[in-house]
Short mmCIF file of C-alpha atoms in Angstrom, two decimals:
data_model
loop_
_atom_site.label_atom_id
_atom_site.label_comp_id
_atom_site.label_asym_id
_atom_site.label_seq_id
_atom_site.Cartn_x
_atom_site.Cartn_y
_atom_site.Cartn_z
CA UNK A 1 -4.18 -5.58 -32.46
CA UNK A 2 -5.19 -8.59 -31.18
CA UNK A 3 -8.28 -9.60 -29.44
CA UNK A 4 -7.00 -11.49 -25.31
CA UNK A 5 -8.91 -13.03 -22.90
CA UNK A 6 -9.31 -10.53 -19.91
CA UNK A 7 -10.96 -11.15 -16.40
CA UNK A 8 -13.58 -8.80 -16.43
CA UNK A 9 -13.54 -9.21 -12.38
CA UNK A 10 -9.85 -8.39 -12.47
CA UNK A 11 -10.42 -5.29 -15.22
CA UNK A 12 -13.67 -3.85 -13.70
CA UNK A 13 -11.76 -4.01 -10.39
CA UNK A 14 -8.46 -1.90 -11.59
CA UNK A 15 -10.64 0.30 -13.77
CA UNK A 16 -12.59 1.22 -10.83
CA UNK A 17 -9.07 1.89 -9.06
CA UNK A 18 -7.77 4.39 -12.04
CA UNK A 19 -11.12 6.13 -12.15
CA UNK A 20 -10.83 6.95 -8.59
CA UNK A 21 -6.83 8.21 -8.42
CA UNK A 22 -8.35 10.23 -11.66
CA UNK A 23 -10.69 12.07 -10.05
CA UNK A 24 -8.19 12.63 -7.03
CA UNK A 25 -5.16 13.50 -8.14
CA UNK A 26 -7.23 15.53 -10.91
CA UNK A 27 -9.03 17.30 -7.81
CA UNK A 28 -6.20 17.87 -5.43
CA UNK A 29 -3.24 18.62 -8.08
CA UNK A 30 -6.33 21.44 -9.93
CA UNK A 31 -7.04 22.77 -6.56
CA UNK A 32 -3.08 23.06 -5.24
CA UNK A 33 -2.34 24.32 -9.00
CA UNK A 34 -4.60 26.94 -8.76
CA UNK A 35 -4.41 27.80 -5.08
CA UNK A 36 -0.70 27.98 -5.57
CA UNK A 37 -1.44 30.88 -9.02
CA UNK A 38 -3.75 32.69 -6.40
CA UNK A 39 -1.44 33.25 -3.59
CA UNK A 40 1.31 34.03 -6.38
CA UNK A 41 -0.75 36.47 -8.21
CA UNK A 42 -3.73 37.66 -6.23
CA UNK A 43 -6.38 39.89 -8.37
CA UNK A 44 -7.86 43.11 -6.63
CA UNK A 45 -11.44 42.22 -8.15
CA UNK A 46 -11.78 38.68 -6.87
CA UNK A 47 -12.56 36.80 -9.77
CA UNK A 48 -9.57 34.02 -10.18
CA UNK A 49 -11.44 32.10 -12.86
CA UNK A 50 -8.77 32.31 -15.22
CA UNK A 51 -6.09 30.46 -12.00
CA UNK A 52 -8.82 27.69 -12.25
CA UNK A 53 -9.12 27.04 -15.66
CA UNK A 54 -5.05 26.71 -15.98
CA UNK A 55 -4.76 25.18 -12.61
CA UNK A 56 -7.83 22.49 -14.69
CA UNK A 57 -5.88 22.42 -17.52
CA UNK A 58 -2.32 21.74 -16.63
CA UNK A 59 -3.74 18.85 -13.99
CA UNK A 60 -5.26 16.96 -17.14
CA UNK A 61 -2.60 17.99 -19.21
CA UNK A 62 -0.56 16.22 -16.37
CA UNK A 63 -2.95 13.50 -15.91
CA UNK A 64 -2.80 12.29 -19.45
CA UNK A 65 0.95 12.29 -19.59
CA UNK A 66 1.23 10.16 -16.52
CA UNK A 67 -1.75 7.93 -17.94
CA UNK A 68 0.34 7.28 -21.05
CA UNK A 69 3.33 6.47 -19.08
CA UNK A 70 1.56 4.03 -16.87
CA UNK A 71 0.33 2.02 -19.67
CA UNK A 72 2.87 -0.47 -20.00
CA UNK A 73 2.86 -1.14 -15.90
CA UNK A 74 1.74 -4.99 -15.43
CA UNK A 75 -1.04 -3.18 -13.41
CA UNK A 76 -2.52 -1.23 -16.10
CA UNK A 77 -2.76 -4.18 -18.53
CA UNK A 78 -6.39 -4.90 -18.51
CA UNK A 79 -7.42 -1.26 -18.73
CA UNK A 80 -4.60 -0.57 -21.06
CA UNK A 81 -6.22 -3.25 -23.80
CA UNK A 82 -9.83 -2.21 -23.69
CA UNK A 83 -8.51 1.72 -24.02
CA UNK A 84 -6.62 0.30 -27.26
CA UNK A 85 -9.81 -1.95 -28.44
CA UNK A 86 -12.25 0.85 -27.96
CA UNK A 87 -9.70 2.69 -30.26
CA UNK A 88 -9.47 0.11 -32.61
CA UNK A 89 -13.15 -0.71 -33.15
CA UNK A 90 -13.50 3.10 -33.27
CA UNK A 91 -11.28 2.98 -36.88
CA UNK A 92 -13.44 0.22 -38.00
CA UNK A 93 -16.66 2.26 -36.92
CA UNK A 94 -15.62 5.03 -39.08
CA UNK A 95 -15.35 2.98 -41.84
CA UNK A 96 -18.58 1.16 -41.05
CA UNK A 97 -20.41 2.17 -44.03
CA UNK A 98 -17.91 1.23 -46.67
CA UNK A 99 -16.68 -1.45 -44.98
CA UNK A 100 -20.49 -3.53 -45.10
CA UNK A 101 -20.80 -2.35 -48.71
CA UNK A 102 -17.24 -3.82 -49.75
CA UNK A 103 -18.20 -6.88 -47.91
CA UNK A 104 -21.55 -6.94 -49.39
CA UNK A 105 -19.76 -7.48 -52.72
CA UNK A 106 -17.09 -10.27 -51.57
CA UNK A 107 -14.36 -8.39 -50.27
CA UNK A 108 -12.27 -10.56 -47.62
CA UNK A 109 -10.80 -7.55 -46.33
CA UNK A 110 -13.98 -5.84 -45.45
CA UNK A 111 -15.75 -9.09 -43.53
CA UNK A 112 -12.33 -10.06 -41.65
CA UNK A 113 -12.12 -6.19 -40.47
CA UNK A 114 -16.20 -6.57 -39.61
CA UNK A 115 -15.45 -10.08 -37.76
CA UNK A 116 -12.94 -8.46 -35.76
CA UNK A 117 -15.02 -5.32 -34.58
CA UNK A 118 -18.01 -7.83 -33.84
CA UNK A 119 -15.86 -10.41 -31.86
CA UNK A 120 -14.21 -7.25 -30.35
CA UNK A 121 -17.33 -5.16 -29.55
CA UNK A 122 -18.90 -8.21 -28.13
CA UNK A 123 -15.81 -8.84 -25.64
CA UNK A 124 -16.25 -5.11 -24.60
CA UNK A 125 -19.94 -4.84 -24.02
CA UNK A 126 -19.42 -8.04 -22.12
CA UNK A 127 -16.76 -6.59 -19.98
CA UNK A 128 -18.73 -3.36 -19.59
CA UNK A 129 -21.67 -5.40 -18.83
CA UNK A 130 -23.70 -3.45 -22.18
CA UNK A 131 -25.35 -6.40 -23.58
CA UNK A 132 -28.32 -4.50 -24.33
CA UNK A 133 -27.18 -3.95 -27.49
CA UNK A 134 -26.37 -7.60 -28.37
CA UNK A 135 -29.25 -8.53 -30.42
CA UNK A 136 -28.37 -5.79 -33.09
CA UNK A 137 -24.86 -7.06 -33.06
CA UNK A 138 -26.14 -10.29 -33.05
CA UNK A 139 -27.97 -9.60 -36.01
CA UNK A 140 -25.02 -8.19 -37.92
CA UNK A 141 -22.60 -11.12 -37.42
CA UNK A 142 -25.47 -13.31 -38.90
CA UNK A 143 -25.47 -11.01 -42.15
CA UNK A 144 -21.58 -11.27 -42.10
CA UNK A 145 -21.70 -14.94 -41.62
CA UNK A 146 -24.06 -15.49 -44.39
CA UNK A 147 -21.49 -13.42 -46.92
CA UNK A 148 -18.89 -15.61 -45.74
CA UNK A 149 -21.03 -18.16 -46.89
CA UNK A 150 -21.65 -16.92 -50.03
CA UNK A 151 -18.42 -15.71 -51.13
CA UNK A 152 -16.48 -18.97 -49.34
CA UNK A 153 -14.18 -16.76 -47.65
CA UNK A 154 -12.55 -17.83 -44.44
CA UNK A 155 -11.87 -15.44 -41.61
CA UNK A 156 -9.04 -15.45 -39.04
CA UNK A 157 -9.40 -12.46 -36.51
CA UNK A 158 -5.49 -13.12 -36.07
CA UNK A 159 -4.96 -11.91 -39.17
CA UNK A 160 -6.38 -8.51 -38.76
CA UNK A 161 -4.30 -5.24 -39.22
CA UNK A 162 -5.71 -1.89 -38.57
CA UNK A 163 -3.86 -0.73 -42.19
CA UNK A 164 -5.73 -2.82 -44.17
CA UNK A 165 -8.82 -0.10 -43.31
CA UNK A 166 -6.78 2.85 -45.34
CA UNK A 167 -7.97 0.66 -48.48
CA UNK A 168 -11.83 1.32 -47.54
#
């Protein structure tokens, strides 16, 4: 993956827009679902709990599909990247621990995988407007930048590939 330069008035603006046909079509397609199992199979003691929960379950079951679908839509492109960064820097988070030690010790691997999560963690909290966290990322990139230093490695972002993390 590759960090892009997004319009965070153009993202927070169509993220807004998914959340809300989320939430409806989640609500009304739940509620018709399960409406629909009730009329079909009516229970003499009232409780239709278990119409609900299905009625819940197929709508996000539904919801997802159609979200996956919809990624590639021109429309869906801002939202579409951040949902793939957050996955990205969440691999990299996982590895967190080894990765610092490895780059600790020299490895070029381990600091270009650690520039990319800070220069992609930074875009997002920016985006999300989250910068209360900066100064601990801040923090970070100045311990990464001083290893760089040391070790006299140079770091190009483009380079990164999410399977160079299956050797931490």
């Amino acid at each position: 993956m590759q960090l892009i330069k997004i319009d965070k008035t153009l993202y927070r603006s169509r993220l807004n827009r998914v959340i809300v046909a989320c939430i409806a079509i989640l609500a009304i397609s739940s509620l018709a679902i399960s409406q629909t199992l009730i009329l079909i199979f009516p229970s003499q003691t009232g409780s239709h709990f278990h119409w609900n929960l299905l009625g819940v379950v197929v709508s996000a079951i539904g919801l997802v599909m159609t979200l996956i679908k919809l990624k590639t839509h021109p429309k869906m492109r801002e939202v579409a990247y951040v949902w793939d960064l957050k996955q990205a820097l969440n691999l990299i988070y996982r590895k967190n621990r080894k990765l610092v030690a490895a780059a600790k010790l020299g490895n070029p691997d381990a600091m270009l995988a650690l520039q990319f999560s800070y220069e992609g963690s930074r875009q997002l909290w920016q985006l999300d407007d989250n910068t209360i966290t900066m100064s601990s990322l801040n923090e970070a990139q100045a311990q990464l930048d001083e290893w760089v230093r040391e070790y006299n490695v140079q770091l190009d972002i483009t380079n990164y590939h999410s399977a160079s993390l299956k050797a931490f």
